[in-house]
mmCIF file of C-alpha atoms and ligand atoms in Angstrom:
data_model
loop_
_atom_site.group_PDB
_atom_site.id
_atom_site.type_symbol
_atom_site.label_atom_id
_atom_site.label_comp_id
_atom_site.label_asym_id
_atom_site.label_seq_id
_atom_site.Cartn_x
_atom_site.Cartn_y
_atom_site.Cartn_z
ATOM 1 C CA MET A 1 -0.211 0.306 0.124
ATOM 2 C CA GLU A 2 1.315 3.673 -1.166
ATOM 3 C CA ILE A 3 1.569 6.204 1.631
ATOM 4 C CA ARG A 4 0.978 9.461 -0.224
ATOM 5 C CA SER A 5 -0.510 11.656 2.928
ATOM 6 C CA VAL A 6 0.064 11.205 6.912
ATOM 7 C CA GLY A 7 -2.141 12.940 9.684
ATOM 8 C CA VAL A 8 -0.775 13.405 12.795
ATOM 9 C CA VAL A 9 -3.218 13.682 15.999
ATOM 10 C CA GLY A 10 -1.685 15.680 18.844
ATOM 11 C CA LEU A 11 1.223 18.327 18.315
ATOM 12 C CA GLY A 12 2.793 18.009 21.662
ATOM 13 C CA THR A 13 6.237 16.805 22.344
ATOM 14 C CA MET A 14 6.103 13.721 20.458
ATOM 15 C CA GLY A 15 3.222 15.287 17.516
ATOM 16 C CA ALA A 16 5.117 17.823 16.512
ATOM 17 C CA GLY A 17 8.301 16.066 16.373
ATOM 18 C CA ILE A 18 6.497 13.354 14.418
ATOM 19 C CA ALA A 19 5.015 15.300 12.217
ATOM 20 C CA GLN A 20 8.005 17.312 11.268
ATOM 21 C CA VAL A 21 9.905 13.930 10.582
ATOM 22 C CA CYS A 22 6.736 12.885 7.766
ATOM 23 C CA ALA A 23 6.899 16.693 6.292
ATOM 24 C CA GLU A 24 10.759 16.451 6.050
ATOM 25 C CA ALA A 25 10.219 12.824 4.287
ATOM 26 C CA GLY A 26 8.247 14.329 1.655
ATOM 27 C CA PHE A 27 4.554 13.405 3.279
ATOM 28 C CA ALA A 28 1.551 15.754 2.832
ATOM 29 C CA THR A 29 1.118 16.070 6.416
ATOM 30 C CA VAL A 30 -2.256 17.004 8.443
ATOM 31 C CA GLY A 31 -1.678 17.934 12.202
ATOM 32 C CA ARG A 32 -4.591 17.673 14.353
ATOM 33 C CA GLU A 33 -4.996 19.635 17.638
ATOM 34 C CA VAL A 34 -7.509 20.732 20.146
ATOM 35 C CA SER A 35 -7.495 24.317 19.564
ATOM 36 C CA MET A 36 -5.555 26.146 16.872
ATOM 37 C CA GLU A 37 -3.456 27.692 19.393
ATOM 38 C CA LEU A 38 -1.902 24.818 20.524
ATOM 39 C CA ALA A 39 -1.498 23.747 16.724
ATOM 40 C CA GLU A 40 0.291 26.834 16.022
ATOM 41 C CA HIS A 41 2.615 26.379 18.671
ATOM 42 C CA ALA A 42 3.281 23.608 17.268
ATOM 43 C CA ARG A 43 3.808 24.849 13.732
ATOM 44 C CA GLY A 44 6.165 27.317 15.557
ATOM 45 C CA ARG A 45 8.367 24.511 17.266
ATOM 46 C CA ILE A 46 8.710 22.956 13.730
ATOM 47 C CA GLU A 47 9.736 26.312 12.270
ATOM 48 C CA HIS A 48 12.589 27.021 15.011
ATOM 49 C CA PHE A 49 14.026 23.323 14.491
ATOM 50 C CA LEU A 50 14.032 23.628 11.090
ATOM 51 C CA THR A 51 15.316 26.870 10.937
ATOM 52 C CA ARG A 52 18.355 26.092 13.405
ATOM 53 C CA LYS A 53 19.434 23.054 10.964
ATOM 54 C CA VAL A 54 19.427 25.381 8.166
ATOM 55 C CA GLU A 55 22.078 27.446 10.362
ATOM 56 C CA LYS A 56 23.853 24.674 11.277
ATOM 57 C CA GLY A 57 24.399 23.617 7.315
ATOM 58 C CA ARG A 58 22.294 20.533 7.997
ATOM 59 C CA LEU A 59 19.365 21.465 5.949
ATOM 60 C CA GLU A 60 18.710 23.614 2.416
ATOM 61 C CA GLN A 61 16.413 26.522 3.240
ATOM 62 C CA ALA A 62 14.491 25.555 0.133
ATOM 63 C CA ASP A 63 13.744 22.024 1.730
ATOM 64 C CA ARG A 64 12.802 24.027 5.074
ATOM 65 C CA ASP A 65 10.314 25.809 3.416
ATOM 66 C CA ALA A 66 9.294 23.069 1.162
ATOM 67 C CA ALA A 67 8.738 20.937 4.550
ATOM 68 C CA MET A 68 7.335 23.226 6.422
ATOM 69 C CA ALA A 69 4.716 24.386 3.029
ATOM 70 C CA ARG A 70 3.860 20.406 3.295
ATOM 71 C CA LEU A 71 2.512 20.876 6.979
ATOM 72 C CA SER A 72 -1.352 22.035 6.815
ATOM 73 C CA LEU A 73 -3.215 22.158 10.409
ATOM 74 C CA THR A 74 -6.694 21.464 11.757
ATOM 75 C CA THR A 75 -8.854 21.389 14.560
ATOM 76 C CA ASP A 76 -11.476 18.983 12.690
ATOM 77 C CA LEU A 77 -10.210 15.499 12.235
ATOM 78 C CA ALA A 78 -12.499 15.428 9.103
ATOM 79 C CA ASP A 79 -9.766 16.820 7.317
ATOM 80 C CA LEU A 80 -8.082 13.812 7.594
ATOM 81 C CA ALA A 81 -10.292 11.993 5.576
ATOM 82 C CA ARG A 82 -7.585 11.477 2.842
ATOM 83 C CA CYS A 83 -4.859 10.522 4.823
ATOM 84 C CA ASP A 84 -3.336 6.641 4.199
ATOM 85 C CA LEU A 85 -1.892 6.683 7.571
ATOM 86 C CA VAL A 86 -2.524 8.788 10.722
ATOM 87 C CA ILE A 87 0.092 8.446 13.734
ATOM 88 C CA GLU A 88 -1.927 9.337 17.167
ATOM 89 C CA ALA A 89 0.022 11.046 19.693
ATOM 90 C CA VAL A 90 -2.295 12.371 22.019
ATOM 91 C CA VAL A 91 -2.273 12.301 25.932
ATOM 92 C CA GLU A 92 -1.274 8.734 27.526
ATOM 93 C CA GLU A 93 -5.252 8.124 28.401
ATOM 94 C CA LEU A 94 -6.953 5.154 27.227
ATOM 95 C CA ALA A 95 -10.376 7.263 27.204
ATOM 96 C CA VAL A 96 -8.846 9.612 24.921
ATOM 97 C CA LYS A 97 -7.054 7.632 22.383
ATOM 98 C CA SER A 98 -10.108 5.514 22.215
ATOM 99 C CA ALA A 99 -12.410 8.427 21.472
ATOM 100 C CA VAL A 100 -9.869 9.413 18.901
ATOM 101 C CA PHE A 101 -9.646 6.090 17.099
ATOM 102 C CA ALA A 102 -13.297 5.911 17.181
ATOM 103 C CA GLU A 103 -13.849 9.425 15.330
ATOM 104 C CA LEU A 104 -10.794 8.466 13.093
ATOM 105 C CA ASP A 105 -12.784 5.201 11.834
ATOM 106 C CA ALA A 106 -15.571 7.398 10.955
ATOM 107 C CA VAL A 107 -13.654 9.827 8.772
ATOM 108 C CA LEU A 108 -11.040 7.776 6.976
ATOM 109 C CA ALA A 109 -10.969 5.218 4.125
ATOM 110 C CA ALA A 110 -11.630 1.698 5.282
ATOM 111 C CA ASP A 111 -8.191 0.538 4.442
ATOM 112 C CA ALA A 112 -6.301 3.763 6.040
ATOM 113 C CA ILE A 113 -3.843 2.482 8.801
ATOM 114 C CA VAL A 114 -4.023 4.038 12.288
ATOM 115 C CA ALA A 115 -0.681 3.694 14.508
ATOM 116 C CA THR A 116 -0.371 5.089 17.844
ATOM 117 C CA ASN A 117 2.629 6.158 19.307
ATOM 118 C CA THR A 118 1.753 5.088 23.272
ATOM 119 C CA SER A 119 4.226 3.910 25.458
ATOM 120 C CA ALA A 120 2.771 1.780 27.969
ATOM 121 C CA LEU A 121 -1.500 1.448 27.029
ATOM 122 C CA SER A 122 -1.850 -2.058 25.269
ATOM 123 C CA VAL A 123 -2.157 -1.258 21.383
ATOM 124 C CA THR A 124 -4.219 -4.755 20.978
ATOM 125 C CA GLU A 125 -6.953 -3.130 23.275
ATOM 126 C CA LEU A 126 -6.750 0.164 21.084
ATOM 127 C CA ALA A 127 -6.929 -1.770 18.041
ATOM 128 C CA ALA A 128 -10.067 -4.019 19.551
ATOM 129 C CA ALA A 129 -11.967 -0.713 20.150
ATOM 130 C CA SER A 130 -10.852 1.331 17.318
ATOM 131 C CA GLY A 131 -13.616 -0.340 14.438
ATOM 132 C CA ARG A 132 -10.704 -1.635 12.331
ATOM 133 C CA PRO A 133 -8.634 -3.681 14.590
ATOM 134 C CA ALA A 134 -6.621 -5.298 11.564
ATOM 135 C CA ARG A 135 -5.074 -2.103 10.417
ATOM 136 C CA VAL A 136 -4.208 -0.720 13.918
ATOM 137 C CA VAL A 137 -0.400 -0.862 14.804
ATOM 138 C CA GLY A 138 2.133 0.569 17.111
ATOM 139 C CA MET A 139 4.546 3.061 15.631
ATOM 140 C CA HIS A 140 6.692 4.185 18.921
ATOM 141 C CA PHE A 141 8.716 7.129 18.357
ATOM 142 C CA PHE A 142 11.641 8.096 20.806
ATOM 143 C CA ASN A 143 11.888 11.476 22.087
ATOM 144 C CA PRO A 144 12.884 13.888 20.825
ATOM 145 C CA ALA A 145 11.434 12.111 17.477
ATOM 146 C CA PRO A 146 13.260 14.506 14.767
ATOM 147 C CA LEU A 147 16.627 13.502 16.440
ATOM 148 C CA MET A 148 16.185 9.497 17.711
ATOM 149 C CA PRO A 149 16.444 6.910 15.099
ATOM 150 C CA LEU A 150 14.285 3.972 16.386
ATOM 151 C CA VAL A 151 10.770 3.394 15.737
ATOM 152 C CA GLU A 152 9.364 0.313 17.119
ATOM 153 C CA VAL A 153 6.776 -0.937 15.078
ATOM 154 C CA VAL A 154 4.303 -2.867 17.156
ATOM 155 C CA ARG A 155 2.103 -5.519 15.769
ATOM 156 C CA THR A 156 -1.143 -7.219 17.536
ATOM 157 C CA GLU A 157 -2.762 -10.234 17.484
ATOM 158 C CA VAL A 158 -5.221 -8.997 14.765
ATOM 159 C CA ALA A 159 -2.910 -7.031 12.812
ATOM 160 C CA ALA A 160 -3.142 -7.683 8.863
ATOM 161 C CA ASP A 161 0.534 -8.240 7.581
ATOM 162 C CA ASP A 162 0.072 -5.533 4.717
ATOM 163 C CA ALA A 163 -1.018 -2.720 7.387
ATOM 164 C CA TYR A 164 1.985 -3.952 9.549
ATOM 165 C CA GLU A 165 4.748 -4.103 6.649
ATOM 166 C CA THR A 166 3.007 -0.679 5.034
ATOM 167 C CA ALA A 167 3.764 1.034 8.710
ATOM 168 C CA TYR A 168 7.406 -0.554 9.168
ATOM 169 C CA ALA A 169 7.882 0.384 5.180
ATOM 170 C CA PHE A 170 7.036 3.723 6.106
ATOM 171 C CA ALA A 171 9.285 4.141 9.271
ATOM 172 C CA GLU A 172 11.960 3.446 6.775
ATOM 173 C CA ARG A 173 10.853 6.063 4.444
ATOM 174 C CA LEU A 174 10.804 8.466 6.909
ATOM 175 C CA GLY A 175 14.634 7.681 7.441
ATOM 176 C CA LYS A 176 14.095 5.898 11.033
ATOM 177 C CA THR A 177 15.639 2.958 12.187
ATOM 178 C CA PRO A 178 12.574 0.459 12.624
ATOM 179 C CA ILE A 179 12.741 -2.805 14.551
ATOM 180 C CA ARG A 180 9.258 -5.127 14.625
ATOM 181 C CA CYS A 181 8.008 -6.277 17.533
ATOM 182 C CA HIS A 182 4.776 -7.828 19.438
ATOM 183 C CA ASP A 183 2.301 -6.006 21.433
ATOM 184 C CA THR A 184 3.924 -6.501 25.135
ATOM 185 C CA PRO A 185 4.306 -3.958 28.334
ATOM 186 C CA GLY A 186 7.292 -1.281 27.475
ATOM 187 C CA PHE A 187 7.450 -3.128 24.091
ATOM 188 C CA VAL A 188 11.480 -3.479 23.858
ATOM 189 C CA VAL A 189 13.465 -0.644 24.513
ATOM 190 C CA ASN A 190 11.437 0.711 28.002
ATOM 191 C CA ARG A 191 10.967 -2.978 28.911
ATOM 192 C CA VAL A 192 14.399 -2.969 29.172
ATOM 193 C CA LEU A 193 15.372 0.433 30.155
ATOM 194 C CA ILE A 194 13.227 0.789 32.835
ATOM 195 C CA PRO A 195 13.842 -1.770 35.513
ATOM 196 C CA LEU A 196 17.466 -0.889 34.408
ATOM 197 C CA MET A 197 17.069 2.574 35.290
ATOM 198 C CA ASN A 198 15.401 1.254 38.528
ATOM 199 C CA ASP A 199 18.234 -0.887 39.579
ATOM 200 C CA CYS A 200 20.697 2.285 39.161
ATOM 201 C CA VAL A 201 18.643 4.484 41.292
ATOM 202 C CA ARG A 202 18.369 1.432 43.866
ATOM 203 C CA VAL A 203 22.110 1.428 43.857
ATOM 204 C CA LEU A 204 22.713 4.846 45.098
ATOM 205 C CA ASP A 205 21.296 3.873 48.189
ATOM 206 C CA GLU A 206 22.698 0.743 48.374
ATOM 207 C CA ALA A 207 26.327 1.267 47.760
ATOM 208 C CA ARG A 208 25.930 4.727 49.368
ATOM 209 C CA ILE A 209 27.564 6.034 45.835
ATOM 210 C CA THR A 210 26.929 9.982 44.803
ATOM 211 C CA ALA A 211 25.322 10.498 41.489
ATOM 212 C CA GLU A 212 28.090 11.379 40.084
ATOM 213 C CA ASP A 213 29.909 8.746 40.633
ATOM 214 C CA LEU A 214 27.709 6.235 39.477
ATOM 215 C CA ASP A 215 27.490 8.437 36.111
ATOM 216 C CA THR A 216 30.809 7.948 36.242
ATOM 217 C CA GLY A 217 30.978 4.008 37.138
ATOM 218 C CA LEU A 218 28.698 3.393 33.763
ATOM 219 C CA LYS A 219 30.280 5.284 31.630
ATOM 220 C CA HIS A 220 33.956 4.102 32.090
ATOM 221 C CA GLY A 221 32.950 0.902 33.390
ATOM 222 C CA ALA A 222 30.127 0.038 31.092
ATOM 223 C CA GLY A 223 30.692 1.978 28.067
ATOM 224 C CA TRP A 224 27.374 4.011 28.404
ATOM 225 C CA PRO A 225 27.385 7.484 26.513
ATOM 226 C CA MET A 226 25.582 8.692 29.286
ATOM 227 C CA GLY A 227 25.201 8.007 32.974
ATOM 228 C CA PRO A 228 21.749 6.615 34.382
ATOM 229 C CA CYS A 229 21.249 10.071 36.469
ATOM 230 C CA GLU A 230 22.211 12.426 33.885
ATOM 231 C CA LEU A 231 19.681 9.921 31.703
ATOM 232 C CA LEU A 232 16.952 10.031 34.272
ATOM 233 C CA ASP A 233 17.192 14.007 34.202
ATOM 234 C CA LEU A 234 16.848 14.000 30.415
ATOM 235 C CA ILE A 235 13.767 11.920 30.371
ATOM 236 C CA GLY A 236 12.186 14.170 33.235
ATOM 237 C CA ILE A 237 12.006 12.005 36.717
ATOM 238 C CA ASP A 238 7.866 11.972 36.346
ATOM 239 C CA ILE A 239 7.969 10.714 33.395
ATOM 240 C CA HIS A 240 10.263 7.876 33.868
ATOM 241 C CA VAL A 241 8.094 7.305 37.244
ATOM 242 C CA HIS A 242 4.746 7.297 35.528
ATOM 243 C CA ALA A 243 6.180 4.685 32.708
ATOM 244 C CA SER A 244 7.633 2.513 35.602
ATOM 245 C CA GLU A 245 4.186 2.458 37.741
ATOM 246 C CA ALA A 246 2.556 1.329 33.920
ATOM 247 C CA LEU A 247 5.178 -1.185 33.933
ATOM 248 C CA TYR A 248 4.867 -2.466 37.252
ATOM 249 C CA ASP A 249 0.931 -2.185 36.871
ATOM 250 C CA ALA A 250 1.307 -4.450 33.783
ATOM 251 C CA LEU A 251 4.206 -7.090 34.776
ATOM 252 C CA ARG A 252 4.066 -6.833 38.796
ATOM 253 C CA GLU A 253 7.679 -7.465 38.943
ATOM 254 C CA PRO A 254 9.106 -5.825 41.898
ATOM 255 C CA ARG A 255 11.943 -4.329 39.550
ATOM 256 C CA MET A 256 9.625 -2.777 37.541
ATOM 257 C CA ALA A 257 8.325 0.092 40.588
ATOM 258 C CA PRO A 258 9.625 2.893 40.877
ATOM 259 C CA PRO A 259 12.155 3.278 43.406
ATOM 260 C CA ALA A 260 11.044 5.527 46.618
ATOM 261 C CA ARG A 261 13.512 8.226 46.370
ATOM 262 C CA LEU A 262 12.142 8.772 42.406
ATOM 263 C CA VAL A 263 8.874 9.063 43.765
ATOM 264 C CA ARG A 264 9.429 11.697 46.277
ATOM 265 C CA MET A 265 11.772 13.698 43.623
ATOM 266 C CA ALA A 266 8.614 13.499 41.263
ATOM 267 C CA GLN A 267 6.348 14.742 44.343
ATOM 268 C CA ALA A 268 9.008 17.609 44.870
ATOM 269 C CA GLY A 269 9.329 18.727 41.127
ATOM 270 C CA LEU A 270 12.686 17.623 40.995
ATOM 271 C CA LEU A 271 12.024 16.836 37.794
ATOM 272 C CA GLY A 272 15.385 16.870 35.766
ATOM 273 C CA ARG A 273 16.338 19.731 33.143
ATOM 274 C CA LYS A 274 12.995 21.010 32.618
ATOM 275 C CA THR A 275 12.398 22.347 35.937
ATOM 276 C CA GLY A 276 16.360 22.829 36.399
ATOM 277 C CA ARG A 277 16.875 20.474 39.250
ATOM 278 C CA GLY A 278 16.965 16.400 39.644
ATOM 279 C CA PHE A 279 20.261 14.766 40.250
ATOM 280 C CA PHE A 280 22.178 17.497 38.872
ATOM 281 C CA ALA A 281 21.507 21.199 39.097
ATOM 282 C CA TYR A 282 20.965 23.026 35.263
ATOM 283 C CA GLY A 283 21.743 26.406 34.865
HETATM 284 N N1 LIG B 1 7.096 12.133 26.106
HETATM 285 C C1 LIG B 1 7.758 11.292 25.643
HETATM 286 O O1 LIG B 1 8.944 10.881 26.081
HETATM 287 C C2 LIG B 1 7.053 10.110 24.938
HETATM 288 C C3 LIG B 1 8.013 9.019 24.025
HETATM 289 C C4 LIG B 1 7.169 8.124 23.549
HETATM 290 C C5 LIG B 1 6.386 8.141 22.966
HETATM 291 N N2 LIG B 1 5.275 9.205 23.947
HETATM 292 C C6 LIG B 1 3.628 8.455 23.761
HETATM 293 O O2 LIG B 1 3.427 9.618 22.884
HETATM 294 C C7 LIG B 1 1.836 10.057 23.411
HETATM 295 C C8 LIG B 1 1.631 11.645 23.432
HETATM 296 O O3 LIG B 1 3.184 12.103 24.829
HETATM 297 P P1 LIG B 1 3.562 13.650 24.362
HETATM 298 O O4 LIG B 1 4.636 13.500 25.600
HETATM 299 O O5 LIG B 1 3.791 14.155 23.462
HETATM 300 O O6 LIG B 1 2.008 14.435 25.065
HETATM 301 P P2 LIG B 1 1.806 16.002 25.172
HETATM 302 O O7 LIG B 1 1.300 16.139 26.481
HETATM 303 O O8 LIG B 1 3.047 16.841 24.981
HETATM 304 O O9 LIG B 1 0.990 16.220 23.835
HETATM 305 C C9 LIG B 1 -0.084 15.616 23.924
HETATM 306 C C10 LIG B 1 -0.840 16.668 23.038
HETATM 307 O O10 LIG B 1 -2.053 15.809 22.359
HETATM 308 C C11 LIG B 1 -3.212 16.769 22.611
HETATM 309 N N3 LIG B 1 -4.606 16.649 22.466
HETATM 310 C C12 LIG B 1 -5.532 16.072 23.324
HETATM 311 N N4 LIG B 1 -6.307 15.094 23.149
HETATM 312 C C13 LIG B 1 -6.660 15.428 21.568
HETATM 313 C C14 LIG B 1 -7.279 15.230 20.601
HETATM 314 N N5 LIG B 1 -8.663 14.737 21.019
HETATM 315 N N6 LIG B 1 -6.795 15.399 19.462
HETATM 316 C C15 LIG B 1 -5.808 16.239 19.112
HETATM 317 N N7 LIG B 1 -4.541 16.205 20.009
HETATM 318 C C16 LIG B 1 -5.140 16.085 21.608
HETATM 319 C C17 LIG B 1 -2.831 17.789 23.398
HETATM 320 O O11 LIG B 1 -3.614 18.920 23.297
HETATM 321 C C18 LIG B 1 -1.412 17.804 23.605
HETATM 322 O O12 LIG B 1 -0.983 18.626 22.954
HETATM 323 C C19 LIG B 1 1.544 9.610 24.987
HETATM 324 O O13 LIG B 1 1.335 8.308 24.049
HETATM 325 C C20 LIG B 1 2.946 9.070 25.416
HETATM 326 O O14 LIG B 1 2.993 7.937 26.117
HETATM 327 C C21 LIG B 1 5.930 9.933 24.404
#
């Protein structure tokens, strides 16, 4: 199946980045937000990001302009009617996503594919509620979407092969590095990374090591490009705690539960880079 036109529903942190990647890759891209103010805010962020690429010599001005011209914005889901593939990136709430899926089902062509960028919800559950279960897949991008190469392409039990393979090929056409996986809690990377990060934080207390030394240990003893505390500050402590709780709820393994230290940090607003302080202070 040929993908020509793409819709992105929700233009927050992830959706704006995904819409940018689609427009840059040459696809006519329609972004849908709940208000034009939020949609325009996303356009501004995309414009800023692309302009910086031009300034750094990584993008031609004409390509930047062409990408911006391929992006259109709307608050009306009916404007996505002609999209061959829609990527849903609204808030991580089953009820909100299910409502979007039902609305999409009513406006899209019967063979259009709907992809969800959910991190922690069941793609299968969303597919079952969608009205077009065989044409629903997971396309799990990583933050920031324009920079992170990986996309986990998630297959449900009921996915049609052609819909799944089209989504996989589409991720490749975006210039991303897709991997195939089935719908399980945390998919692949988060399933491994979240308990690993939790172990790192537990070691902070058990070994009475400083955050600096723990990061030094993993960077210089295990070849990590970034230490775990630095990484958690970058991800956002609240985001990690939320994802960790979701994984624990699904799998009930003690390592998946967020360590008390992280829960307290999240409650105190020590969220990392975005609030200026997490494990480390940022000026
Ligand atoms: N932030 C991350 O690091 C990350 C990484 C991978 C996947 N995800 C997943 O991506 C999804 C979006 O996360 P985010 O961090 O971008 O959230 P966000 O809160 O930054 O953005 C969500 C956006 O969706 C909009 N929205 C809500 N309901 C809508 C609707 N009915 N129609 C159109 N827009 C609507 C909101 O106005 C908001 O701008 C979630 O499912 C999340 O789990 C997030």
